Coordinates of C-alpha atoms in Angstrom, one line a residue:
D27 CA 0.0 0.0 0.0
D28 CA 2.9 2.4 0.8
T29 CA 4.7 1.5 -2.4
V30 CA 1.5 2.2 -4.4
R31 CA 1.1 5.6 -2.7
E32 CA 4.7 6.4 -3.2
L33 CA 4.5 5.5 -6.9
R34 CA 1.3 7.5 -7.3
N35 CA 2.9 10.6 -5.7
E36 CA 5.9 10.2 -8.0
A37 CA 3.7 10.0 -11.0
I38 CA 1.7 13.1 -10.0
A39 CA 5.0 15.0 -9.5
C40 CA 6.2 14.0 -12.9
M41 CA 3.0 15.2 -14.5
A42 CA 4.0 18.8 -13.6
L43 CA 7.3 18.5 -15.5
A44 CA 7.4 20.1 -18.9
D45 CA 7.8 17.7 -21.8
L46 CA 10.6 19.4 -23.7
R47 CA 12.6 18.1 -26.6
I48 CA 15.3 19.7 -28.8
E49 CA 13.8 20.2 -32.2
T50 CA 16.8 21.9 -33.9
E51 CA 20.2 22.7 -32.7
W52 CA 22.2 25.5 -34.3
P53 CA 26.0 26.0 -33.8
D54 CA 26.9 29.3 -32.4
A55 CA 28.7 30.9 -35.3
A56 CA 29.6 34.0 -33.3
P57 CA 30.1 33.1 -29.7
T58 CA 30.6 35.7 -27.0
G59 CA 32.1 35.3 -23.6
S60 CA 28.7 35.5 -21.8
A61 CA 25.4 34.1 -22.9
F62 CA 23.4 35.8 -20.1
R63 CA 20.4 37.6 -21.5
R64 CA 22.0 38.1 -24.9
G65 CA 19.0 37.1 -26.9
A66 CA 15.2 37.6 -27.1
F67 CA 12.3 35.9 -29.0
D68 CA 9.3 37.7 -30.4
R69 CA 5.9 36.8 -29.0
D70 CA 5.1 34.3 -31.8
V71 CA 8.6 32.7 -31.7
E72 CA 9.1 33.5 -35.4
R73 CA 12.2 35.8 -34.9
Y74 CA 14.9 36.1 -32.4
A75 CA 17.5 38.8 -31.8
R76 CA 20.9 38.3 -30.4
L77 CA 24.2 40.0 -30.1
D78 CA 27.1 38.9 -32.3
A79 CA 30.8 38.8 -31.3
G80 CA 31.3 42.2 -33.0
G81 CA 28.7 43.9 -30.9
E82 CA 25.8 44.2 -33.4
V83 CA 22.2 43.2 -32.7
V84 CA 21.2 40.6 -35.4
V85 CA 17.7 39.4 -36.0
F86 CA 17.2 35.8 -37.2
R87 CA 14.2 33.7 -38.4
V88 CA 13.7 30.9 -35.9
R89 CA 12.4 28.3 -38.4
D90 CA 15.7 28.0 -40.3
N91 CA 18.1 30.3 -38.4
V92 CA 18.5 32.6 -41.4
E93 CA 19.8 36.1 -40.6
L94 CA 17.1 38.7 -41.5
F95 CA 18.9 41.9 -40.8
R96 CA 21.3 43.8 -38.5
L97 CA 20.5 46.8 -36.4
P98 CA 22.9 49.8 -36.3
G99 CA 24.8 50.6 -33.2
A100 CA 27.7 48.7 -31.7
W101 CA 27.6 47.3 -28.1
H102 CA 30.4 46.6 -25.7
V103 CA 31.3 42.9 -25.9
D104 CA 33.6 41.6 -23.2
K105 CA 33.7 38.2 -21.5
D106 CA 33.5 39.9 -18.1
A107 CA 30.8 42.4 -19.0
P108 CA 27.0 41.7 -19.1
L109 CA 25.7 41.7 -22.7
P110 CA 22.8 44.0 -23.7
Y111 CA 19.4 42.9 -22.6
C112 CA 17.0 42.7 -25.6
Q113 CA 13.3 42.7 -25.7
F114 CA 10.7 42.7 -28.5
S115 CA 7.5 44.7 -28.1
S116 CA 4.5 42.4 -27.7
D117 CA 3.2 43.4 -31.2
G118 CA 6.7 42.6 -32.7
R119 CA 7.0 46.1 -34.2
F120 CA 9.9 47.3 -32.0
L121 CA 13.0 45.9 -30.4
A122 CA 14.8 47.5 -27.5
A123 CA 18.2 46.8 -26.1
R124 CA 19.8 48.1 -22.9
G125 CA 23.5 47.7 -22.3
L126 CA 27.0 49.1 -22.4
V127 CA 28.4 50.9 -25.5
D128 CA 31.8 51.0 -23.9
E129 CA 33.2 50.0 -20.5
S130 CA 31.1 52.5 -18.6
S131 CA 28.4 54.1 -20.8
L132 CA 25.0 52.6 -20.5
R133 CA 22.4 53.2 -23.3
V134 CA 18.9 52.2 -24.2
R135 CA 18.2 51.9 -27.9
V136 CA 14.8 51.2 -29.6
W137 CA 14.4 50.3 -33.2
N138 CA 11.4 50.2 -35.6
L139 CA 11.8 46.8 -37.1
A140 CA 9.7 47.3 -40.2
E141 CA 11.8 50.3 -41.2
R142 CA 15.0 49.2 -39.5
T143 CA 15.3 52.7 -38.0
L144 CA 16.7 53.8 -34.6
L145 CA 13.9 55.6 -32.7
I146 CA 15.4 56.1 -29.3
D147 CA 19.1 56.3 -28.3
S148 CA 19.1 57.4 -24.7
A149 CA 22.1 57.6 -22.4
S150 CA 21.6 56.4 -18.8
E151 CA 23.3 57.7 -15.7
L152 CA 22.5 54.5 -13.9
R153 CA 25.5 53.1 -12.2
G154 CA 25.9 49.4 -12.5
F155 CA 23.9 47.3 -14.9
G156 CA 20.1 46.8 -14.7
F157 CA 17.6 45.1 -17.0
G158 CA 14.8 47.5 -16.3
L159 CA 13.0 47.8 -19.7
A160 CA 9.4 47.3 -20.6
F161 CA 7.0 48.0 -23.5
S162 CA 3.4 48.8 -22.9
P163 CA 1.0 45.9 -24.1
D164 CA 0.3 47.7 -27.4
G165 CA 4.0 48.7 -27.9
S166 CA 3.2 52.4 -28.0
R167 CA 5.3 53.2 -25.0
V168 CA 8.6 52.0 -23.5
A169 CA 9.8 52.5 -19.9
F170 CA 13.4 52.4 -18.5
P171 CA 15.4 53.9 -15.7
E172 CA 17.3 57.0 -16.8
S173 CA 19.2 57.0 -13.5
S174 CA 19.1 55.5 -10.1
T175 CA 16.5 58.0 -9.1
H176 CA 14.3 58.5 -12.2
L177 CA 12.2 56.2 -14.5
A178 CA 11.2 57.6 -18.0
I179 CA 8.3 56.5 -20.1
H180 CA 8.7 57.4 -23.8
E181 CA 6.3 57.2 -26.7
T182 CA 7.9 54.5 -28.8
Q183 CA 7.4 56.0 -32.3
S184 CA 8.2 59.6 -31.5
A185 CA 10.7 59.0 -28.7
A186 CA 8.9 61.9 -26.7
V187 CA 9.1 61.6 -23.0
V188 CA 5.5 61.0 -21.7
T189 CA 6.5 61.2 -18.0
R190 CA 9.4 60.9 -15.6
I191 CA 8.8 59.1 -12.3
K192 CA 11.0 59.8 -9.2
L193 CA 12.2 56.5 -7.6
D194 CA 12.5 56.5 -3.9
Q195 CA 14.1 53.0 -3.6
G196 CA 16.8 53.2 -6.2
A197 CA 16.9 51.9 -9.8
A198 CA 14.1 49.8 -11.2
H199 CA 15.7 46.5 -12.3
S200 CA 12.4 44.9 -13.3
L201 CA 9.6 46.7 -15.0
V202 CA 6.1 45.6 -16.2
F203 CA 3.3 47.6 -17.7

């Protein structure tokens, strides 16, 4: 009776595990020293963006790993430095990246993917490295810390600042609309 109960409990626990399998494996043609948060998938998992070894953001098609395009602006790539954090807007129209452009200058860049144009290129006075970056559900706005004391919300297409919010507890390292 105890053995049956133990096996039943084990079976129930296993039902909660995700059934994952590797469908396709691609070799990393441009490895960087760190893989932490260097890539992002769009909502439909049709495209992904990643940083190459030269510091460019490259967008690929997931189905066959074909490079679709590169986005302007070099990022600092160093085995000891965190790589830019990338995020697609939920509607897939925009891609944002937040990271170092040299050893100490932190920037946020937002691109219109259909036009391949840079919409926002904002310096941050934030010391250290944070991943605070979020698009509104419709992609019309993007929020990120400008410093350890202020959060800015921009209109995505025009780059206009909608509002700045004073932070009492330090930089926002995680944001959600």
